[in-house]
Amino acid sequence: MRGRIPVPPAIKALQGKPVTAGPGPQFDRGAEPPDWLDAHARSVWDRCAQQLDALGMLTRVDAEALANYCDACSTVKGLSDLQQNPATEAKDKIKLTRLKLAAMALQSALGQQFGFTPASRTKIHVPVAPVDELEDWQNSNSSEGSQ
């Protein structure tokens, strides 16, 4: 095996680590959900994509990875619904549990790529825009004068 997968410079910067390489290629933002997502997966997309886009962490090339995460979330929900159905036999519930555990592992692995787990989120530091103190002071003084 080759070893660990290299961490992209943009992720290193978000993690607060020094970046020795250039920023790398810039990708277009504005990822759109694929048509094949079901209703639950689409609701997960809408919830996650909005926050990722606001942080600058979602581009068009990330759309497939996010769609796979959303699909895994939908699969886990569907398997849970089948497990809770009173008509499902006990032997089938055991099979569903195995499938659900595998889907949950996939969901977790994909979610870590976007910082969706508490442990992976601690490694990501999103820079905050600096506050222009002069502009804030001018805005507060101009609002006082207009009263």
PDB file of C-alpha atoms in Angstrom:
ATOM      1  CA  MET A   1       0.000   0.000   0.000  1.00  0.00           C
ATOM      2  CA  ARG A   2       1.053   3.543  -0.649  1.00  0.00           C
ATOM      3  CA  GLY A   3       0.382   5.064   2.781  1.00  0.00           C
ATOM      4  CA  ARG A   4      -1.767   7.925   3.937  1.00  0.00           C
ATOM      5  CA  ILE A   5      -3.695  10.010   1.469  1.00  0.00           C
ATOM      6  CA  PRO A   6      -2.152  13.490   1.234  1.00  0.00           C
ATOM      7  CA  VAL A   7      -4.223  16.285   2.749  1.00  0.00           C
ATOM      8  CA  PRO A   8      -5.039  19.070   0.255  1.00  0.00           C
ATOM      9  CA  PRO A   9      -3.518  22.485   1.115  1.00  0.00           C
ATOM     10  CA  ALA A  10      -6.980  24.092   1.472  1.00  0.00           C
ATOM     11  CA  ILE A  11      -7.919  21.556   4.166  1.00  0.00           C
ATOM     12  CA  LYS A  12      -4.567  22.109   5.913  1.00  0.00           C
ATOM     13  CA  ALA A  13      -5.295  25.831   5.972  1.00  0.00           C
ATOM     14  CA  LEU A  14      -8.756  25.208   7.461  1.00  0.00           C
ATOM     15  CA  GLN A  15      -7.152  22.968  10.082  1.00  0.00           C
ATOM     16  CA  GLY A  16      -4.782  25.785  11.035  1.00  0.00           C
ATOM     17  CA  LYS A  17      -1.717  23.873   9.848  1.00  0.00           C
ATOM     18  CA  PRO A  18       1.076  25.563   7.885  1.00  0.00           C
ATOM     19  CA  VAL A  19       0.666  25.261   4.146  1.00  0.00           C
ATOM     20  CA  THR A  20       3.908  24.756   2.267  1.00  0.00           C
ATOM     21  CA  ALA A  21       2.399  24.233  -1.168  1.00  0.00           C
ATOM     22  CA  GLY A  22       0.399  26.697  -3.208  1.00  0.00           C
ATOM     23  CA  PRO A  23      -3.374  26.812  -2.897  1.00  0.00           C
ATOM     24  CA  GLY A  24      -3.788  24.358  -5.767  1.00  0.00           C
ATOM     25  CA  PRO A  25      -6.390  24.605  -8.491  1.00  0.00           C
ATOM     26  CA  GLN A  26      -9.426  26.758  -7.881  1.00  0.00           C
ATOM     27  CA  PHE A  27     -12.730  25.047  -8.628  1.00  0.00           C
ATOM     28  CA  ASP A  28     -16.048  26.655  -9.464  1.00  0.00           C
ATOM     29  CA  ARG A  29     -18.491  26.982  -6.613  1.00  0.00           C
ATOM     30  CA  GLY A  30     -22.211  26.464  -7.007  1.00  0.00           C
ATOM     31  CA  ALA A  31     -22.610  22.693  -6.825  1.00  0.00           C
ATOM     32  CA  GLU A  32     -26.031  21.443  -7.851  1.00  0.00           C
ATOM     33  CA  PRO A  33     -27.656  18.255  -6.492  1.00  0.00           C
ATOM     34  CA  PRO A  34     -27.899  15.378  -8.971  1.00  0.00           C
ATOM     35  CA  ASP A  35     -31.332  14.338 -10.207  1.00  0.00           C
ATOM     36  CA  TRP A  36     -31.035  10.792  -8.868  1.00  0.00           C
ATOM     37  CA  LEU A  37     -31.253  11.804  -5.179  1.00  0.00           C
ATOM     38  CA  ASP A  38     -34.486  10.686  -3.513  1.00  0.00           C
ATOM     39  CA  ALA A  39     -36.559  13.025  -1.335  1.00  0.00           C
ATOM     40  CA  HIS A  40     -34.752  12.327   1.939  1.00  0.00           C
ATOM     41  CA  ALA A  41     -31.312  12.514   0.320  1.00  0.00           C
ATOM     42  CA  ARG A  42     -32.318  15.819  -1.295  1.00  0.00           C
ATOM     43  CA  SER A  43     -33.354  17.261   2.082  1.00  0.00           C
ATOM     44  CA  VAL A  44     -29.948  16.227   3.499  1.00  0.00           C
ATOM     45  CA  TRP A  45     -28.286  17.901   0.480  1.00  0.00           C
ATOM     46  CA  ASP A  46     -30.222  21.129   1.024  1.00  0.00           C
ATOM     47  CA  ARG A  47     -29.285  21.238   4.704  1.00  0.00           C
ATOM     48  CA  CYS A  48     -25.598  20.417   4.242  1.00  0.00           C
ATOM     49  CA  ALA A  49     -24.864  22.243   0.999  1.00  0.00           C
ATOM     50  CA  GLN A  50     -26.071  25.556   2.372  1.00  0.00           C
ATOM     51  CA  GLN A  51     -23.639  25.447   5.280  1.00  0.00           C
ATOM     52  CA  LEU A  52     -20.731  24.042   3.257  1.00  0.00           C
ATOM     53  CA  ASP A  53     -21.180  26.706   0.589  1.00  0.00           C
ATOM     54  CA  ALA A  54     -21.232  29.453   3.219  1.00  0.00           C
ATOM     55  CA  LEU A  55     -17.881  28.156   4.506  1.00  0.00           C
ATOM     56  CA  GLY A  56     -16.454  27.964   0.978  1.00  0.00           C
ATOM     57  CA  MET A  57     -16.061  24.190   1.274  1.00  0.00           C
ATOM     58  CA  LEU A  58     -18.382  23.097  -1.547  1.00  0.00           C
ATOM     59  CA  THR A  59     -17.458  23.257  -5.213  1.00  0.00           C
ATOM     60  CA  ARG A  60     -18.793  21.545  -8.312  1.00  0.00           C
ATOM     61  CA  VAL A  61     -16.170  18.798  -8.047  1.00  0.00           C
ATOM     62  CA  ASP A  62     -17.400  18.020  -4.518  1.00  0.00           C
ATOM     63  CA  ALA A  63     -20.981  17.468  -5.670  1.00  0.00           C
ATOM     64  CA  GLU A  64     -20.605  13.725  -6.279  1.00  0.00           C
ATOM     65  CA  ALA A  65     -19.002  13.125  -2.864  1.00  0.00           C
ATOM     66  CA  LEU A  66     -21.737  15.100  -1.115  1.00  0.00           C
ATOM     67  CA  ALA A  67     -24.407  13.289  -3.138  1.00  0.00           C
ATOM     68  CA  ASN A  68     -22.936   9.942  -2.039  1.00  0.00           C
ATOM     69  CA  TYR A  69     -23.072  11.097   1.589  1.00  0.00           C
ATOM     70  CA  CYS A  70     -26.704  12.193   1.164  1.00  0.00           C
ATOM     71  CA  ASP A  71     -27.573   8.856  -0.463  1.00  0.00           C
ATOM     72  CA  ALA A  72     -25.941   6.977   2.427  1.00  0.00           C
ATOM     73  CA  CYS A  73     -28.025   9.024   4.893  1.00  0.00           C
ATOM     74  CA  SER A  74     -31.161   8.121   2.960  1.00  0.00           C
ATOM     75  CA  THR A  75     -30.179   4.444   2.912  1.00  0.00           C
ATOM     76  CA  VAL A  76     -29.715   4.426   6.699  1.00  0.00           C
ATOM     77  CA  LYS A  77     -33.138   6.034   7.150  1.00  0.00           C
ATOM     78  CA  GLY A  78     -34.793   3.572   4.765  1.00  0.00           C
ATOM     79  CA  LEU A  79     -33.263   0.579   6.534  1.00  0.00           C
ATOM     80  CA  SER A  80     -34.335   2.002   9.911  1.00  0.00           C
ATOM     81  CA  ASP A  81     -37.884   2.379   8.644  1.00  0.00           C
ATOM     82  CA  LEU A  82     -37.900  -1.253   7.467  1.00  0.00           C
ATOM     83  CA  GLN A  83     -36.527  -2.435  10.828  1.00  0.00           C
ATOM     84  CA  GLN A  84     -39.240  -0.608  12.736  1.00  0.00           C
ATOM     85  CA  ASN A  85     -42.029  -1.932  10.548  1.00  0.00           C
ATOM     86  CA  PRO A  86     -44.068  -4.420  12.638  1.00  0.00           C
ATOM     87  CA  ALA A  87     -44.565  -6.618   9.573  1.00  0.00           C
ATOM     88  CA  THR A  88     -40.801  -7.250   9.250  1.00  0.00           C
ATOM     89  CA  GLU A  89     -39.854 -10.718  10.491  1.00  0.00           C
ATOM     90  CA  ALA A  90     -37.122 -11.198  13.096  1.00  0.00           C
ATOM     91  CA  LYS A  91     -34.740 -12.982  10.696  1.00  0.00           C
ATOM     92  CA  ASP A  92     -35.106 -10.091   8.248  1.00  0.00           C
ATOM     93  CA  LYS A  93     -34.439  -7.565  11.007  1.00  0.00           C
ATOM     94  CA  ILE A  94     -31.071  -9.219  11.627  1.00  0.00           C
ATOM     95  CA  LYS A  95     -30.152  -8.867   7.941  1.00  0.00           C
ATOM     96  CA  LEU A  96     -31.375  -5.277   7.951  1.00  0.00           C
ATOM     97  CA  THR A  97     -29.217  -4.540  10.992  1.00  0.00           C
ATOM     98  CA  ARG A  98     -26.102  -5.768   9.168  1.00  0.00           C
ATOM     99  CA  LEU A  99     -26.943  -3.672   6.125  1.00  0.00           C
ATOM    100  CA  LYS A 100     -27.690  -0.649   8.291  1.00  0.00           C
ATOM    101  CA  LEU A 101     -24.357  -0.928  10.125  1.00  0.00           C
ATOM    102  CA  ALA A 102     -22.510  -1.059   6.792  1.00  0.00           C
ATOM    103  CA  ALA A 103     -24.453   1.959   5.515  1.00  0.00           C
ATOM    104  CA  MET A 104     -23.740   3.844   8.742  1.00  0.00           C
ATOM    105  CA  ALA A 105     -20.006   3.144   8.393  1.00  0.00           C
ATOM    106  CA  LEU A 106     -20.095   4.478   4.816  1.00  0.00           C
ATOM    107  CA  GLN A 107     -22.108   7.509   5.944  1.00  0.00           C
ATOM    108  CA  SER A 108     -19.561   8.257   8.678  1.00  0.00           C
ATOM    109  CA  ALA A 109     -16.574   7.841   6.352  1.00  0.00           C
ATOM    110  CA  LEU A 110     -18.089  10.131   3.723  1.00  0.00           C
ATOM    111  CA  GLY A 111     -19.202  12.644   6.334  1.00  0.00           C
ATOM    112  CA  GLN A 112     -15.678  12.936   7.711  1.00  0.00           C
ATOM    113  CA  GLN A 113     -14.542  14.312   4.347  1.00  0.00           C
ATOM    114  CA  PHE A 114     -16.766  17.343   4.950  1.00  0.00           C
ATOM    115  CA  GLY A 115     -16.242  17.643   8.714  1.00  0.00           C
ATOM    116  CA  PHE A 116     -19.654  16.186   9.605  1.00  0.00           C
ATOM    117  CA  THR A 117     -18.469  14.234  12.657  1.00  0.00           C
ATOM    118  CA  PRO A 118     -17.446  15.884  15.923  1.00  0.00           C
ATOM    119  CA  ALA A 119     -13.919  14.458  15.715  1.00  0.00           C
ATOM    120  CA  SER A 120     -13.352  15.560  12.115  1.00  0.00           C
ATOM    121  CA  ARG A 121     -14.862  18.981  12.832  1.00  0.00           C
ATOM    122  CA  THR A 122     -12.244  19.697  15.501  1.00  0.00           C
ATOM    123  CA  LYS A 123      -9.564  19.491  12.813  1.00  0.00           C
ATOM    124  CA  ILE A 124     -11.145  22.182  10.628  1.00  0.00           C
ATOM    125  CA  HIS A 125     -10.697  25.878  11.399  1.00  0.00           C
ATOM    126  CA  VAL A 126     -12.595  28.241   9.133  1.00  0.00           C
ATOM    127  CA  PRO A 127     -10.941  31.666   9.068  1.00  0.00           C
ATOM    128  CA  VAL A 128     -13.136  34.522  10.250  1.00  0.00           C
ATOM    129  CA  ALA A 129     -13.185  37.694   8.192  1.00  0.00           C
ATOM    130  CA  PRO A 130     -11.293  40.497   9.978  1.00  0.00           C
ATOM    131  CA  VAL A 131     -13.423  43.245  11.447  1.00  0.00           C
ATOM    132  CA  ASP A 132     -12.713  46.730  10.182  1.00  0.00           C
ATOM    133  CA  GLU A 133     -12.791  48.729  13.424  1.00  0.00           C
ATOM    134  CA  LEU A 134     -12.776  52.097  11.655  1.00  0.00           C
ATOM    135  CA  GLU A 135     -15.781  51.106   9.530  1.00  0.00           C
ATOM    136  CA  ASP A 136     -17.643  49.861  12.617  1.00  0.00           C
ATOM    137  CA  TRP A 137     -16.876  53.105  14.447  1.00  0.00           C
ATOM    138  CA  GLN A 138     -18.011  55.192  11.466  1.00  0.00           C
ATOM    139  CA  ASN A 139     -21.238  53.196  11.167  1.00  0.00           C
ATOM    140  CA  SER A 140     -22.027  53.568  14.864  1.00  0.00           C
ATOM    141  CA  ASN A 141     -21.333  57.331  14.779  1.00  0.00           C
ATOM    142  CA  SER A 142     -23.357  57.887  11.615  1.00  0.00           C
ATOM    143  CA  SER A 143     -26.368  56.130  13.125  1.00  0.00           C
ATOM    144  CA  GLU A 144     -26.117  58.300  16.264  1.00  0.00           C
ATOM    145  CA  GLY A 145     -26.059  61.487  14.198  1.00  0.00           C
ATOM    146  CA  SER A 146     -29.177  60.549  12.254  1.00  0.00           C
ATOM    147  CA  GLN A 147     -31.331  60.202  15.378  1.00  0.00           C
TER     148      GLN A 147
END
